[in-house]
Amino acid sequence: MLTVSMTVNGQPVTKEVDPRTLLVQFLREHLSLTGTHVGCDTSQCGACVVHVDGASVKACTMLAAQANGGEVTTIEGLAQNGELHPMQAAFKEHHGLQCGFCTPGMIMSAVDLLKQNPDPSEHEIREWLEGNICRCTGYHNIVKAIRHAAQDMRS
């Protein structure tokens, strides 16, 4: 067993884990943060995207031990004081949720995109989301939600 300590959604946590424990398993099974999903388990779908030290990562490709000492933010950590993050609110308002399985990863990726590019074009948004797969239909409402959130976050 291995002891890992990190800050998750602003709270310090320390747990004993098998050294092979993936970050996504750590979040879901050890901390009961089930908003982060396991989709493909091969890092292709993006359902498991979280932020580690401010950057989006696919939690199914990172060991919990690699996040030791770091700051992890999950979809549960975006809302503050009962208020949805502007990206969460935009997904809700513009029907970007669809079935919802990919939504946490999409939102986490989109928040990272806007940190790096506060005014992305539709083409840039679609390129950024290439690592996130939505199997419901299309990305039209997701892109619309991200553009709306970008506008809200700039003002």
C-alpha positions as a LaTeX table, in Angstrom:
\begin{tabular}{lrrr}
\hline
Residue & $x$ (\AA) & $y$ (\AA) & $z$ (\AA) \\
\hline
Met1 & 0.00 & 0.00 & 0.00 \\
Leu2 & 1.01 & 3.56 & $-0.62$ \\
Thr3 & $-0.04$ & 6.73 & 1.18 \\
Val4 & $-1.17$ & 9.57 & $-1.07$ \\
Ser5 & $-2.06$ & 13.06 & 0.04 \\
Met6 & $-3.55$ & 15.77 & $-2.10$ \\
Thr7 & $-6.05$ & 18.58 & $-1.99$ \\
Val8 & $-9.29$ & 17.64 & $-3.73$ \\
Asn9 & $-11.86$ & 20.37 & $-4.31$ \\
Gly10 & $-10.17$ & 22.49 & $-1.66$ \\
Gln11 & $-10.11$ & 19.75 & 0.99 \\
Pro12 & $-6.93$ & 17.95 & 2.07 \\
Val13 & $-7.18$ & 14.15 & 1.78 \\
Thr14 & $-4.81$ & 11.34 & 2.70 \\
Lys15 & $-5.53$ & 7.70 & 1.87 \\
Glu16 & $-3.77$ & 4.36 & 1.64 \\
Val17 & $-4.03$ & 3.00 & $-1.91$ \\
Asp18 & $-2.65$ & 0.23 & $-4.06$ \\
Pro19 & 0.22 & 1.80 & $-6.05$ \\
Arg20 & $-1.64$ & 0.86 & $-9.26$ \\
Thr21 & $-4.72$ & 2.92 & $-8.34$ \\
Leu22 & $-5.70$ & 5.28 & $-11.11$ \\
Leu23 & $-6.66$ & 8.83 & $-10.19$ \\
Val24 & $-10.19$ & 8.25 & $-11.48$ \\
Gln25 & $-10.52$ & 5.18 & $-9.22$ \\
Phe26 & $-9.17$ & 7.15 & $-6.29$ \\
Leu27 & $-11.73$ & 9.91 & $-6.81$ \\
Arg28 & $-14.69$ & 7.61 & $-7.38$ \\
Glu29 & $-13.95$ & 4.69 & $-5.05$ \\
His30 & $-11.96$ & 6.26 & $-2.22$ \\
Leu31 & $-13.57$ & 9.70 & $-2.09$ \\
Ser32 & $-17.05$ & 8.91 & $-3.52$ \\
Leu33 & $-16.72$ & 11.73 & $-6.06$ \\
Thr34 & $-18.68$ & 9.98 & $-8.78$ \\
Gly35 & $-19.12$ & 12.98 & $-11.07$ \\
Thr36 & $-15.92$ & 11.97 & $-12.83$ \\
His37 & $-16.87$ & 9.12 & $-15.14$ \\
Val38 & $-15.01$ & 6.18 & $-16.60$ \\
Gly39 & $-16.03$ & 5.89 & $-20.22$ \\
Cys40 & $-13.59$ & 4.06 & $-22.43$ \\
Asp41 & $-10.80$ & 3.36 & $-19.91$ \\
Thr42 & $-8.32$ & 4.03 & $-22.72$ \\
Ser43 & $-8.08$ & 7.85 & $-22.54$ \\
Gln44 & $-9.99$ & 8.39 & $-25.76$ \\
Cys45 & $-13.41$ & 9.58 & $-24.57$ \\
Gly46 & $-12.56$ & 12.28 & $-22.02$ \\
Ala47 & $-15.35$ & 11.42 & $-19.57$ \\
Cys48 & $-12.73$ & 11.31 & $-16.80$ \\
Val49 & $-11.21$ & 14.79 & $-17.28$ \\
Val50 & $-10.33$ & 16.60 & $-14.05$ \\
His51 & $-7.91$ & 19.41 & $-13.28$ \\
Val52 & $-4.59$ & 18.64 & $-11.60$ \\
Asp53 & $-2.65$ & 21.73 & $-10.55$ \\
Gly54 & $-4.88$ & 23.79 & $-12.81$ \\
Ala55 & $-4.52$ & 21.77 & $-16.02$ \\
Ser56 & $-6.99$ & 19.30 & $-17.48$ \\
Val57 & $-5.89$ & 15.68 & $-17.41$ \\
Lys58 & $-7.56$ & 12.39 & $-18.17$ \\
Ala59 & $-7.82$ & 10.75 & $-14.76$ \\
Cys60 & $-7.91$ & 7.26 & $-16.29$ \\
Thr61 & $-4.34$ & 7.69 & $-17.50$ \\
Met62 & $-2.84$ & 9.07 & $-14.31$ \\
Leu63 & $-2.01$ & 7.19 & $-11.15$ \\
Ala64 & $-3.27$ & 8.59 & $-7.87$ \\
Ala65 & 0.37 & 8.56 & $-6.73$ \\
Gln66 & 1.25 & 10.96 & $-9.57$ \\
Ala67 & $-1.17$ & 13.50 & $-8.10$ \\
Asn68 & 0.41 & 13.16 & $-4.65$ \\
Gly69 & 0.93 & 16.63 & $-3.21$ \\
Gly70 & $-1.12$ & 18.24 & $-5.95$ \\
Glu71 & $-4.40$ & 20.08 & $-6.19$ \\
Val72 & $-7.21$ & 18.23 & $-7.91$ \\
Thr73 & $-10.49$ & 19.77 & $-8.97$ \\
Thr74 & $-13.40$ & 17.63 & $-10.08$ \\
Ile75 & $-16.79$ & 18.61 & $-11.47$ \\
Glu76 & $-18.06$ & 18.63 & $-7.88$ \\
Gly77 & $-15.51$ & 21.32 & $-7.04$ \\
Leu78 & $-16.48$ & 23.83 & $-9.72$ \\
Ala79 & $-19.65$ & 25.15 & $-8.11$ \\
Gln80 & $-18.97$ & 27.59 & $-5.31$ \\
Asn81 & $-21.30$ & 28.52 & $-2.44$ \\
Gly82 & $-24.24$ & 26.79 & $-4.10$ \\
Glu83 & $-23.75$ & 28.68 & $-7.38$ \\
Leu84 & $-22.99$ & 26.79 & $-10.56$ \\
His85 & $-19.75$ & 27.68 & $-12.32$ \\
Pro86 & $-20.56$ & 29.81 & $-15.40$ \\
Met87 & $-19.65$ & 26.83 & $-17.60$ \\
Gln88 & $-22.03$ & 24.54 & $-15.72$ \\
Ala89 & $-24.77$ & 27.16 & $-15.96$ \\
Ala90 & $-24.17$ & 27.60 & $-19.70$ \\
Phe91 & $-24.36$ & 23.85 & $-20.35$ \\
Lys92 & $-27.66$ & 23.78 & $-18.46$ \\
Glu93 & $-29.06$ & 26.86 & $-20.21$ \\
His94 & $-28.05$ & 25.80 & $-23.73$ \\
His95 & $-28.98$ & 22.11 & $-23.42$ \\
Gly96 & $-25.37$ & 20.96 & $-23.68$ \\
Leu97 & $-26.07$ & 18.22 & $-21.14$ \\
Gln98 & $-27.79$ & 15.63 & $-23.37$ \\
Cys99 & $-27.55$ & 12.26 & $-21.52$ \\
Gly100 & $-24.98$ & 13.77 & $-19.16$ \\
Phe101 & $-22.40$ & 11.00 & $-19.16$ \\
Cys102 & $-19.75$ & 13.00 & $-21.02$ \\
Thr103 & $-20.80$ & 16.32 & $-19.48$ \\
Pro104 & $-18.38$ & 16.47 & $-16.52$ \\
Gly105 & $-15.39$ & 15.83 & $-18.75$ \\
Met106 & $-16.66$ & 18.27 & $-21.38$ \\
Ile107 & $-17.13$ & 20.99 & $-18.76$ \\
Met108 & $-13.71$ & 20.42 & $-17.19$ \\
Ser109 & $-12.05$ & 20.52 & $-20.62$ \\
Ala110 & $-13.99$ & 23.65 & $-21.58$ \\
Val111 & $-12.98$ & 25.46 & $-18.38$ \\
Asp112 & $-9.34$ & 24.69 & $-19.15$ \\
Leu113 & $-9.80$ & 25.92 & $-22.73$ \\
Leu114 & $-11.14$ & 29.27 & $-21.52$ \\
Lys115 & $-8.21$ & 29.64 & $-19.11$ \\
Gln116 & $-5.87$ & 29.35 & $-22.06$ \\
Asn117 & $-8.04$ & 31.11 & $-24.64$ \\
Pro118 & $-10.80$ & 33.32 & $-23.19$ \\
Asp119 & $-12.34$ & 34.03 & $-26.60$ \\
Pro120 & $-12.13$ & 30.84 & $-28.68$ \\
Ser121 & $-13.73$ & 30.57 & $-32.09$ \\
Glu122 & $-16.19$ & 27.79 & $-32.84$ \\
His123 & $-13.42$ & 26.01 & $-34.76$ \\
Glu124 & $-11.01$ & 26.30 & $-31.80$ \\
Ile125 & $-13.66$ & 24.91 & $-29.43$ \\
Arg126 & $-14.33$ & 21.96 & $-31.71$ \\
Glu127 & $-10.60$ & 21.26 & $-32.04$ \\
Trp128 & $-10.13$ & 21.46 & $-28.24$ \\
Leu129 & $-12.94$ & 18.97 & $-27.70$ \\
Glu130 & $-11.41$ & 16.34 & $-29.99$ \\
Gly131 & $-10.36$ & 14.43 & $-26.87$ \\
Asn132 & $-13.91$ & 14.40 & $-25.52$ \\
Ile133 & $-16.46$ & 12.15 & $-27.14$ \\
Cys134 & $-20.23$ & 12.68 & $-26.94$ \\
Arg135 & $-22.11$ & 9.67 & $-28.23$ \\
Cys136 & $-25.60$ & 11.23 & $-28.02$ \\
Thr137 & $-25.77$ & 13.36 & $-31.13$ \\
Gly138 & $-23.70$ & 16.31 & $-32.04$ \\
Tyr139 & $-21.70$ & 18.99 & $-30.41$ \\
His140 & $-23.82$ & 21.95 & $-31.52$ \\
Asn141 & $-25.31$ & 22.75 & $-28.09$ \\
Ile142 & $-22.04$ & 21.99 & $-26.31$ \\
Val143 & $-20.18$ & 24.47 & $-28.52$ \\
Lys144 & $-22.99$ & 27.00 & $-28.07$ \\
Ala145 & $-22.75$ & 26.60 & $-24.28$ \\
Ile146 & $-18.98$ & 27.09 & $-24.27$ \\
Arg147 & $-19.23$ & 30.22 & $-26.42$ \\
His148 & $-21.89$ & 31.61 & $-24.09$ \\
Ala149 & $-19.80$ & 30.80 & $-20.99$ \\
Ala150 & $-16.77$ & 32.45 & $-22.59$ \\
Gln151 & $-18.79$ & 35.61 & $-23.12$ \\
Asp152 & $-20.13$ & 35.52 & $-19.54$ \\
Met153 & $-16.69$ & 34.90 & $-18.04$ \\
Arg154 & $-15.12$ & 37.79 & $-19.96$ \\
Ser155 & $-17.74$ & 40.31 & $-18.78$ \\
\hline
\end{tabular}
